[in-house]
Coordinates of C-alpha atoms in Angstrom, one line a residue:
X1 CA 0.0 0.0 0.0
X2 CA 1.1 3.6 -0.6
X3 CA -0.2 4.9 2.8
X4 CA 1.5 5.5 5.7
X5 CA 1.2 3.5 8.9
X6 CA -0.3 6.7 10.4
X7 CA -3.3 6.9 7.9
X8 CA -5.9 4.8 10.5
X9 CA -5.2 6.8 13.5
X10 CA -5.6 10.3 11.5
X11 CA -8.8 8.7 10.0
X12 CA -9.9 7.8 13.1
X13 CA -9.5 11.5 14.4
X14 CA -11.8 12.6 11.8
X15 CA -13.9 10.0 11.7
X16 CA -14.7 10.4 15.7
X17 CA -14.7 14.8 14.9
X18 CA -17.0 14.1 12.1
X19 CA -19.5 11.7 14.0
X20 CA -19.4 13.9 16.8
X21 CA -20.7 16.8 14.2
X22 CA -23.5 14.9 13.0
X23 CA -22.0 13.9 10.2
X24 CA -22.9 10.0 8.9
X25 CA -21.3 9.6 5.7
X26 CA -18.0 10.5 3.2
X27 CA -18.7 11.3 0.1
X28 CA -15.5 10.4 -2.0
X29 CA -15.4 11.9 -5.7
X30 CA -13.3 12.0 -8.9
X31 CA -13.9 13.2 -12.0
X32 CA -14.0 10.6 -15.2
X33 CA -12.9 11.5 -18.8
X34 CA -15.8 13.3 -19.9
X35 CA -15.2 15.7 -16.5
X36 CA -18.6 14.0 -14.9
X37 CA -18.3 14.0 -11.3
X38 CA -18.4 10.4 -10.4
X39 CA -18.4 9.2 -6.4
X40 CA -18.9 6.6 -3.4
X41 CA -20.3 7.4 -0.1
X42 CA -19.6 5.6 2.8
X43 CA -20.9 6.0 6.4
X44 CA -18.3 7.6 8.9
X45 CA -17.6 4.6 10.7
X46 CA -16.1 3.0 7.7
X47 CA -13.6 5.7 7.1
X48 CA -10.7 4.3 9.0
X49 CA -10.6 1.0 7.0
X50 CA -11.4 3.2 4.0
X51 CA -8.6 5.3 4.0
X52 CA -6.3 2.5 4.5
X53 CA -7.2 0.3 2.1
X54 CA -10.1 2.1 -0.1
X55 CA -13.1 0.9 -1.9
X56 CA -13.3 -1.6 -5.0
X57 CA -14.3 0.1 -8.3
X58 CA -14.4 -0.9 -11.8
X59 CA -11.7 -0.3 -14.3
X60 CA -14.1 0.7 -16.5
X61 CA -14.9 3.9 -15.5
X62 CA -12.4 5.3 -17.3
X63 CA -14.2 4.1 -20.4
X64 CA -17.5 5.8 -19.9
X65 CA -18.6 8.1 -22.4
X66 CA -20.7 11.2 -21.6
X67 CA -24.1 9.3 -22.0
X68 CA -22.4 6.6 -19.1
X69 CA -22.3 3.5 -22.3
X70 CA -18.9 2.0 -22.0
X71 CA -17.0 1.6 -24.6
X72 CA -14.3 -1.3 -24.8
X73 CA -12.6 -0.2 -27.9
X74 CA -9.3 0.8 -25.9
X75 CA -7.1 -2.6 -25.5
X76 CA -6.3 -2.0 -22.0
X77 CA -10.0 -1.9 -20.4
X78 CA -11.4 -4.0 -23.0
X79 CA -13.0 -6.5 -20.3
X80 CA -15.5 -6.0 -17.9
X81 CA -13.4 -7.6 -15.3
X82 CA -11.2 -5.8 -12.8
X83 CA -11.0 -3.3 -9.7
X84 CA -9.4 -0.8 -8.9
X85 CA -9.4 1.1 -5.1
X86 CA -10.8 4.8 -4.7
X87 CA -9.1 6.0 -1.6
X88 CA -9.9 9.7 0.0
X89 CA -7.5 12.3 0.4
X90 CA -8.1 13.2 3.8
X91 CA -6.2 16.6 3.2
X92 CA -8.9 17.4 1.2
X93 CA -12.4 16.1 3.6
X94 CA -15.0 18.9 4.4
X95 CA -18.3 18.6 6.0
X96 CA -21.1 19.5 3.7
X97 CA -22.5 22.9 5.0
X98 CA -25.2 22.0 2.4
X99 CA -25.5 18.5 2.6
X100 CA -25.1 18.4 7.0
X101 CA -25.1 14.8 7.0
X102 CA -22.4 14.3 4.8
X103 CA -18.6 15.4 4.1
X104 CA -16.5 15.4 1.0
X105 CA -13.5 14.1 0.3
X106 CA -11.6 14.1 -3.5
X107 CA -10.0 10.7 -4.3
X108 CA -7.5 9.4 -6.0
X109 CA -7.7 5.9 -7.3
X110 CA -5.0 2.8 -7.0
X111 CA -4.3 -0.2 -8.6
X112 CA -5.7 -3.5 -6.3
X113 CA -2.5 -3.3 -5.0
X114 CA -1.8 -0.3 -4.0
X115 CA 0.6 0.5 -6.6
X116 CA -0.2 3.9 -8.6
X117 CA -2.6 3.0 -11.6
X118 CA -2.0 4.6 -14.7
X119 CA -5.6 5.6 -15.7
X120 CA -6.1 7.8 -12.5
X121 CA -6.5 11.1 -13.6
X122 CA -5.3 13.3 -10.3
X123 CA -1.9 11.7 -10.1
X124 CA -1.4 12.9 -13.6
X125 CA -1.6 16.7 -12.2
X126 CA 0.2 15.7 -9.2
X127 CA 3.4 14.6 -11.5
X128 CA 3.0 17.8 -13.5
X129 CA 3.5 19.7 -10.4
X130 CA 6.5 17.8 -9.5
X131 CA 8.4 18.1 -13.0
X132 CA 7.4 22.2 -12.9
X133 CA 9.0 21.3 -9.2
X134 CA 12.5 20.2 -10.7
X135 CA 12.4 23.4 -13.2
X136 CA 12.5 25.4 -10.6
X137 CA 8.4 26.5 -10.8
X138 CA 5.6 26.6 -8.9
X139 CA 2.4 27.7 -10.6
X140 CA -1.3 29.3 -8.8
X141 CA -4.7 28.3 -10.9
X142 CA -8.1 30.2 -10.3
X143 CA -11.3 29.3 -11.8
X144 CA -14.1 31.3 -13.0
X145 CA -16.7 29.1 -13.1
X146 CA -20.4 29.8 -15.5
X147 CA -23.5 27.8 -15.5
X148 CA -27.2 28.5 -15.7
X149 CA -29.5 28.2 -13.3
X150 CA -33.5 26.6 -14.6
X151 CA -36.4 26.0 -12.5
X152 CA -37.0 22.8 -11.7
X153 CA -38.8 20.5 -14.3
X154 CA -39.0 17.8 -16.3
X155 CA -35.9 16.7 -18.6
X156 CA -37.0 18.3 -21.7
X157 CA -37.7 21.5 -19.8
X158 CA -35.3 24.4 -19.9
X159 CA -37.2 27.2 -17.7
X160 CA -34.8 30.3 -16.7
X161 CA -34.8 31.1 -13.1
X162 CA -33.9 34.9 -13.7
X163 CA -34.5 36.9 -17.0
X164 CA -31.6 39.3 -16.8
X165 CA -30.8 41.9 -17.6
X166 CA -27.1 40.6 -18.0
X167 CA -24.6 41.7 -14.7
X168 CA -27.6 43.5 -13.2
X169 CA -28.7 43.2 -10.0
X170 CA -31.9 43.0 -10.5
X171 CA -31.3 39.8 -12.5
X172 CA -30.4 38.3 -8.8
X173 CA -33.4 38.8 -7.2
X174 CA -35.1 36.4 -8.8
X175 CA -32.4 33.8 -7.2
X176 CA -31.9 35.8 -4.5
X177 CA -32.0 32.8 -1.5
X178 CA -29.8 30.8 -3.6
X179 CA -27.3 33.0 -4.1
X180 CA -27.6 33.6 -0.4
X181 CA -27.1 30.1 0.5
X182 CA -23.8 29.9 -2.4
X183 CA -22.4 32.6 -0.8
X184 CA -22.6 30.9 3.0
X185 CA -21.9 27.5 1.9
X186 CA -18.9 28.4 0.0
X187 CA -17.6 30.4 2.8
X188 CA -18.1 27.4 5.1
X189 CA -16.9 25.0 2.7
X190 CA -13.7 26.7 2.7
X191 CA -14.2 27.6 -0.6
X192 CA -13.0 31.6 -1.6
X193 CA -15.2 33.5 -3.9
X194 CA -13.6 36.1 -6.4
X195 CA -17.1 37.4 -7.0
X196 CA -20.4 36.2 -7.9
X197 CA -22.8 37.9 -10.5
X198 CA -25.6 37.6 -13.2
X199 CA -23.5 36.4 -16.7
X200 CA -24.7 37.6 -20.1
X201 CA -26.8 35.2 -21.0
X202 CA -30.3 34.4 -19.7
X203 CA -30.2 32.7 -16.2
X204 CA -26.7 32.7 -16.6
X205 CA -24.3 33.3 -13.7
X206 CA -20.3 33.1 -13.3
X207 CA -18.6 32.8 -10.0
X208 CA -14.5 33.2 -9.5
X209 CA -12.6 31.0 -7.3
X210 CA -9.2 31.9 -5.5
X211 CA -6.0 30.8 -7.1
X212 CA -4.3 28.1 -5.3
X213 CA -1.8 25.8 -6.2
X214 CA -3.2 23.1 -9.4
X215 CA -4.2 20.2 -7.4
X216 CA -5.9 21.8 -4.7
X217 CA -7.4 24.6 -7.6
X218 CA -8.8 20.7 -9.2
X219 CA -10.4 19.4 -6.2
X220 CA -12.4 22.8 -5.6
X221 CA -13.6 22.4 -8.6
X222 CA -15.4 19.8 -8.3
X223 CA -16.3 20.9 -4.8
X224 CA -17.4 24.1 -5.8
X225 CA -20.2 22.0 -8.1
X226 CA -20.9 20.0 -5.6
X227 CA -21.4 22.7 -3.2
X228 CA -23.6 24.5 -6.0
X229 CA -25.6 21.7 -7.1
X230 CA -26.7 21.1 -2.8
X231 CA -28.0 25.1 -2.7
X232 CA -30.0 25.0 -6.0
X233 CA -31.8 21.8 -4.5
X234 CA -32.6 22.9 -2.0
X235 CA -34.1 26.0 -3.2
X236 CA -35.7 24.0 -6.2
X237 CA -33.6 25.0 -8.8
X238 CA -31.4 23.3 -10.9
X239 CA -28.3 23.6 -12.7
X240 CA -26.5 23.3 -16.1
X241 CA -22.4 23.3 -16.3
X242 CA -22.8 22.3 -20.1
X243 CA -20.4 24.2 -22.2
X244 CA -23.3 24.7 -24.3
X245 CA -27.0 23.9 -22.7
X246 CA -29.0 24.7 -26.0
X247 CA -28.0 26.4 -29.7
X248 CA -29.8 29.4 -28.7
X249 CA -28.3 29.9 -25.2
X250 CA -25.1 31.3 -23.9
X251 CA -22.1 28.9 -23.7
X252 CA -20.6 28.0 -20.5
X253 CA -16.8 28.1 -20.3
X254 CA -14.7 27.2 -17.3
X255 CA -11.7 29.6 -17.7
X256 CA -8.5 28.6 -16.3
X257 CA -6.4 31.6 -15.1
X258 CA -2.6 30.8 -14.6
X259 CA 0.1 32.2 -13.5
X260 CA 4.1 30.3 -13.4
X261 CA 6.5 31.6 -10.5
X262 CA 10.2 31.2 -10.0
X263 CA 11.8 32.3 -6.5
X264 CA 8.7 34.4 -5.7
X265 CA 8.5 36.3 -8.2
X266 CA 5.4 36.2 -11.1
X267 CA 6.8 35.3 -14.4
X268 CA 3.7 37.1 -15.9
X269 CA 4.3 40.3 -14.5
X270 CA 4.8 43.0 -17.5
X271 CA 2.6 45.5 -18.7
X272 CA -0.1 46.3 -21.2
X273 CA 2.5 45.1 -23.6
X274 CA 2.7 41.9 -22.3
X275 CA 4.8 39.8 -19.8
X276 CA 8.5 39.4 -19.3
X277 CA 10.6 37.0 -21.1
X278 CA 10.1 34.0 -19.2
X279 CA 6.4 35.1 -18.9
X280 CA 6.1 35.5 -22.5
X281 CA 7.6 32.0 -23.0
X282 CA 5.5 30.4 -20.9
X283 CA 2.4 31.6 -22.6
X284 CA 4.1 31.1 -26.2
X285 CA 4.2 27.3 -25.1
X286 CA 0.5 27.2 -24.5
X287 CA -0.1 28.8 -27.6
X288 CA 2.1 26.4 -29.7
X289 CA 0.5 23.5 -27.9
X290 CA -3.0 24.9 -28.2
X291 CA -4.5 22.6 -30.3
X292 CA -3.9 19.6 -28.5
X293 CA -4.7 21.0 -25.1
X294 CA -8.2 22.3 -26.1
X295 CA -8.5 18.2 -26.9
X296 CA -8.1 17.7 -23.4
X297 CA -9.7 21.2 -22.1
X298 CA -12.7 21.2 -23.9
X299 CA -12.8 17.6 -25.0
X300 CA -16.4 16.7 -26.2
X301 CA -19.4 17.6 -28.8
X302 CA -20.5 20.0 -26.5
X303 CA -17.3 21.9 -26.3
X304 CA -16.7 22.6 -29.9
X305 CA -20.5 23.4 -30.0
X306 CA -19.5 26.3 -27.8
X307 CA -16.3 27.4 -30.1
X308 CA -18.1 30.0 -32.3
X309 CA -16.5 33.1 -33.7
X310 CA -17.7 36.4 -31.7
X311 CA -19.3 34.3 -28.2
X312 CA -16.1 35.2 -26.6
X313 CA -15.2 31.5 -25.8
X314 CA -11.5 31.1 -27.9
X315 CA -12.8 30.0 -31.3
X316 CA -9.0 31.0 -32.8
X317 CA -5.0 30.5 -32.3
X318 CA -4.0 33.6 -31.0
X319 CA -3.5 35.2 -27.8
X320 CA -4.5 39.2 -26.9
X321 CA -3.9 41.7 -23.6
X322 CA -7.5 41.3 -22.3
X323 CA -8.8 40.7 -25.5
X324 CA -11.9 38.6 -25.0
X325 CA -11.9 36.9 -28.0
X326 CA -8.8 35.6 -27.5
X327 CA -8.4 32.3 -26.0
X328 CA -5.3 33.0 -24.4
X329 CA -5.9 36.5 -22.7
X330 CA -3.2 38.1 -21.0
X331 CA -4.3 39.7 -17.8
X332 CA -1.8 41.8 -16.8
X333 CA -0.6 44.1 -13.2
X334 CA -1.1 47.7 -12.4
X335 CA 0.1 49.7 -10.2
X336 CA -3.3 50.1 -8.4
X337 CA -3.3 45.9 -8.2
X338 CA 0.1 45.2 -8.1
X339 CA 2.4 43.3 -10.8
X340 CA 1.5 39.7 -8.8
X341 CA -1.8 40.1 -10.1
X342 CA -0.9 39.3 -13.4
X343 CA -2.0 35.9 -14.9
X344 CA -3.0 34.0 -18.2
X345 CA -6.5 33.4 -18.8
X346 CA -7.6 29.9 -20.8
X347 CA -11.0 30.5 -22.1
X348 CA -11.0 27.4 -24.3
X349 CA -12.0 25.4 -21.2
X350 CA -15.4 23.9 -19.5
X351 CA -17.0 21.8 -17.4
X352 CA -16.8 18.9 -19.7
X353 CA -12.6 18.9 -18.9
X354 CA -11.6 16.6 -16.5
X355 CA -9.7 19.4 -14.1
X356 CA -6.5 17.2 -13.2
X357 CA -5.9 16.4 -17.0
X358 CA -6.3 20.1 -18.2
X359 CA -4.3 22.0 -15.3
X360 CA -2.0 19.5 -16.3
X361 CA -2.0 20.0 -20.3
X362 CA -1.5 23.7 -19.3
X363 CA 1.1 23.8 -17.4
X364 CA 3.0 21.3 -19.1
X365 CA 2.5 23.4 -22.7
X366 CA 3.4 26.5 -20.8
X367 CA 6.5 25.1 -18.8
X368 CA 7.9 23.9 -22.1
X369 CA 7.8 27.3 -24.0
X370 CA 9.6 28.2 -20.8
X371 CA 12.3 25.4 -20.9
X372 CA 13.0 26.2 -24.8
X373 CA 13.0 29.9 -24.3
X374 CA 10.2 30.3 -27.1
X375 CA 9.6 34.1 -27.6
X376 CA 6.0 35.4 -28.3
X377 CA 4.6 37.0 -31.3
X378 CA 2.6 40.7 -31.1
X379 CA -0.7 40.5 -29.0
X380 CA -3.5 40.7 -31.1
X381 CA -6.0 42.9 -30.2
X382 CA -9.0 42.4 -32.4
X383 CA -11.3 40.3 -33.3
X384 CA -9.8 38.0 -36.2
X385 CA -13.8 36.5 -36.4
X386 CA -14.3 39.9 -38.6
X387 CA -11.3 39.3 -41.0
X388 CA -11.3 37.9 -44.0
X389 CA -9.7 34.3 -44.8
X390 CA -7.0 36.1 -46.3
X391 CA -6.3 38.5 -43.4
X392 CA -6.1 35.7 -40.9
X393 CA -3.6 33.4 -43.2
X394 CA -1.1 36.8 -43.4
X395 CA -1.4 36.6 -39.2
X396 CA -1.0 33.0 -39.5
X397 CA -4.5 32.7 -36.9
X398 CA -6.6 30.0 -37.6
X399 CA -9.8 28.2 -36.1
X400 CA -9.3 25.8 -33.6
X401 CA -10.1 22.0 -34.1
X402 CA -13.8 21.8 -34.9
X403 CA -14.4 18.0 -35.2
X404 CA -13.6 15.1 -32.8
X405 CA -11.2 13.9 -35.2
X406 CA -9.3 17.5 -35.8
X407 CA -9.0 17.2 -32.3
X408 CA -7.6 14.0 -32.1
X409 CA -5.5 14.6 -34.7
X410 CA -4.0 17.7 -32.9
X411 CA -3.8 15.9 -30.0
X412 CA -1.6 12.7 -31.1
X413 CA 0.2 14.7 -33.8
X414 CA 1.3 16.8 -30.7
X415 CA 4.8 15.3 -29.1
X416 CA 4.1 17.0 -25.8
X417 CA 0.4 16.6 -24.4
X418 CA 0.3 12.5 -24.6
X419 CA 3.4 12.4 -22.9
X420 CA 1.7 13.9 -20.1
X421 CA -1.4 11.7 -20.4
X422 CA 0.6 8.3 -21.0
X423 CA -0.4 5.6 -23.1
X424 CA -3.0 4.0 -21.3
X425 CA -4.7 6.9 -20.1
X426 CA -4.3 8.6 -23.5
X427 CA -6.0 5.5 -25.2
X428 CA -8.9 5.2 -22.6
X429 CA -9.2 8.9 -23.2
X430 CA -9.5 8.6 -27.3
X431 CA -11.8 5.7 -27.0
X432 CA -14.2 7.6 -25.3
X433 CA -14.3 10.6 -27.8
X434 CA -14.7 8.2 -30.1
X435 CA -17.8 7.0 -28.3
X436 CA -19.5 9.7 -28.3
X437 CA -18.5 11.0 -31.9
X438 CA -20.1 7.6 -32.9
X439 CA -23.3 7.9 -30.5
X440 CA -23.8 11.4 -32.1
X441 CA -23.5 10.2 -35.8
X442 CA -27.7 10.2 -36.1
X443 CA -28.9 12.5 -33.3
X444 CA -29.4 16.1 -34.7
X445 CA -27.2 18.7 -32.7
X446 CA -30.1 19.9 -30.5
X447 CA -30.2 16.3 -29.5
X448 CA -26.7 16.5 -28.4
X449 CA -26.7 19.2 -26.7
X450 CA -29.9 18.5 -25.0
X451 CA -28.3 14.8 -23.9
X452 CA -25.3 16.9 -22.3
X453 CA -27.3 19.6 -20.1
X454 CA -27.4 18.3 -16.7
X455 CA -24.7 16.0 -16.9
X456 CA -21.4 17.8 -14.9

């Protein structure tokens, strides 16, 4: 086993601070390759043994597509037979302030032995931080989250809980007690809100969350939605992460703002012109590797639904100073913030990611251009969605992958980003794009879209 000998007694701790708090179960939760929140729950009492020695789950849950079929086109899962062991990070356990009987705890997952199994998604980001380790890098990752919130309903029904105006106020007050209760929960959650406020489109809403470092940045994400998802319940709403809930609505992205530090000091500080020369590197790798991480950032149907010229969500290869078109916008320091402040924002990025593998696809694009010194064109400022074909070939800017298979193509063709995935994982990965690309074959796109809504 990879625990320590001291696991049981500090389970034992919380198990006896939880029970004590009312608390009668563990929720333990991972994300799979479509970036659906997947879990167990077990009752308190069972944490000791559990965080020893885990609970059994199939292999195979790294070959679920976004609908949940399995798919066992990938050689290494290709049987149903086989468990693995989900284990809580106790580091990482919270009681529920919106769920009171239970806590949460992320998880990683092992092989029946104990030995580190290659399909388990965290430990990917957790080597990424290590290798930015032996460069001599630490990195900080915030999240602004968007998602819509519907009255409750039926499936088929797609009711708005507010109707606007967009970043008004008066939007809120339709929502009013659940934003109350997001605001509290978070806070008691431990969870640190940036802001909070109506989005631009209808019933749309965007949160921030704190940078941190990558791992700890992943596993509030999906505690953030989890924390979400308990306060719109329980004010009988509900909630769609989809990076694109309907043709006619507003796309949700999950922008990834990072920043790369060496000694202390922000290698993105700059100015309006851009970042330093190690900063600019760093951003210069993700664009050169920007093709193949959008694979792994915004991975499925429903992502390159979203990735429409002029919707601000990063339809083109180019990166801008707070140019919202941009996919890669530069955010940079002032004197009135301070130069720390500045940061890289990823806008080609959703719910549908799983967060391990894309904090890790960024930071390992962005700590390459910084080991091979790559310099950085002229920000662009505009938006190359109004140019002609011929003006964006003389800027060398072109669309993004649009298909599953332009983004697998960009993603193998690429000899950085698999690296980081590894073989297996890559090819459970692939199989279940594939998966999905052939369950979508005869569904019309509102179909698809529709089948995605409530699914992260």
């Amino acid at each position: 086993m990879t625990t320590t000998s001291d696991a049981v007694p500090d389970a034992r701790t919380v198990a006896a601070e939880l029970s004590d708090a009312g608390v009668a179960g563990v929720t333990i939760s991972w994300a799979d390759n479509n970036g659906i929140p997947r879990s167990r729950t077990v009752p308190v009492s069972a944490l000791p043994r559990v965080a020893e020695t885990g609970i059994g789950v199939t292999t195979l849950f790294a070959v679920f597509d976004s609908s949940d079929a399995i798919t066992y086109a990938h050689e290494g899962l290709s049987s149903p037979s086989g468990d693995v062991r989900l284990v809580p990070v106790l580091d990482g356990l919270v009681p529920l302030a919106g769920q009171p009987a239970l806590a949460w705890a992320p998880g990683r997952i092992l092989d029946a032995d104990g030995a580190p199994w290659p399909y388990d998604q965290r430990a990917v980001l957790e080597r990424q931080v290590e290798e930015l380790g032996k460069a001599g890098l630490t990195a900080l990752v915030g999240y602004e989250i968007e998602f819509g919130v519907y009255a409750e309903g039926g499936p088929d029904e797609f009711v708005p809980a507010h109707p606007g105006p967009a970043y008004s106020p008066h939007a809120l007050l339709a929502v009013d007690e659940f934003m109350a209760d997001v605001l509290r929960d978070f806070t008691a959650n431990g969870l640190e809100i940036g802001q909070l406020h109506a989005e631009y489109g209808p019933a749309q809403m965007e949160l921030s969350l704190a940078p941190s470092d990558p791992v700890t940045a992943a596993d509030r994400q999906l505690l953030a939605r989890q924390t979400l998802r308990a306060a719109a319940r329980r004010n009988g709403l509900r909630l769609s992460f989809a990076p694109l809930p309907a043709q006619a609505a507003a796309g949700n992205g999950w922008h990834i703002h990072s920043s790369v530090w060496r000694d202390g000091r922000n290698l993105l500080a700059g100015n309006q012109e851009g970042p330093g020369a190690e900063g600019a590197a760093y951003i210069a790798g993700l664009l050169r590797d920007l093709p193949a991480v959008a694979a792994i950032t915004a991975p499925t149907l429903g992502s390159l639904a979203r990735l429409r010229p002029g919707f601000f969500a990063g339809a083109f290869a180019f990166w801008g100073v707070e140019n919202r078109e941009a996919p890669l916008r530069y955010v940079p320091g002032s004197k009135f913030l301070g130069s720390d402040h500045a940061n890289v924002e990823l806008k080609t990025s959703d719910a549908s990611a799983n967060p391990y593998l894309a904090l890790a696809a960024v930071l390992a694009a962005g700590a390459a251009g910084v080991a091979d010194e790559l310099s950085l064109e002229p920000p662009v400022q505009a938006d190359p969605g109004s140019w002609s074909e011929k003006e964006r070939a003389e800027q060398k800017i072109a669309l993004l992958p649009r298909t599953q298979a332009e983004q697998e193509a960009a993603l193998t063709g690429n000899p950085r980003i698999p690296a980081v995935l590894g073989d297996d994982l890559l090819g459970a990965f692939l199989a279940v794009r594939r998966s999905d690309a052939a369950a979508a074959e005869d569904r019309s796109p509102d179909d698809v879209l529709a089948g995605l809504r409530w699914r992260y």
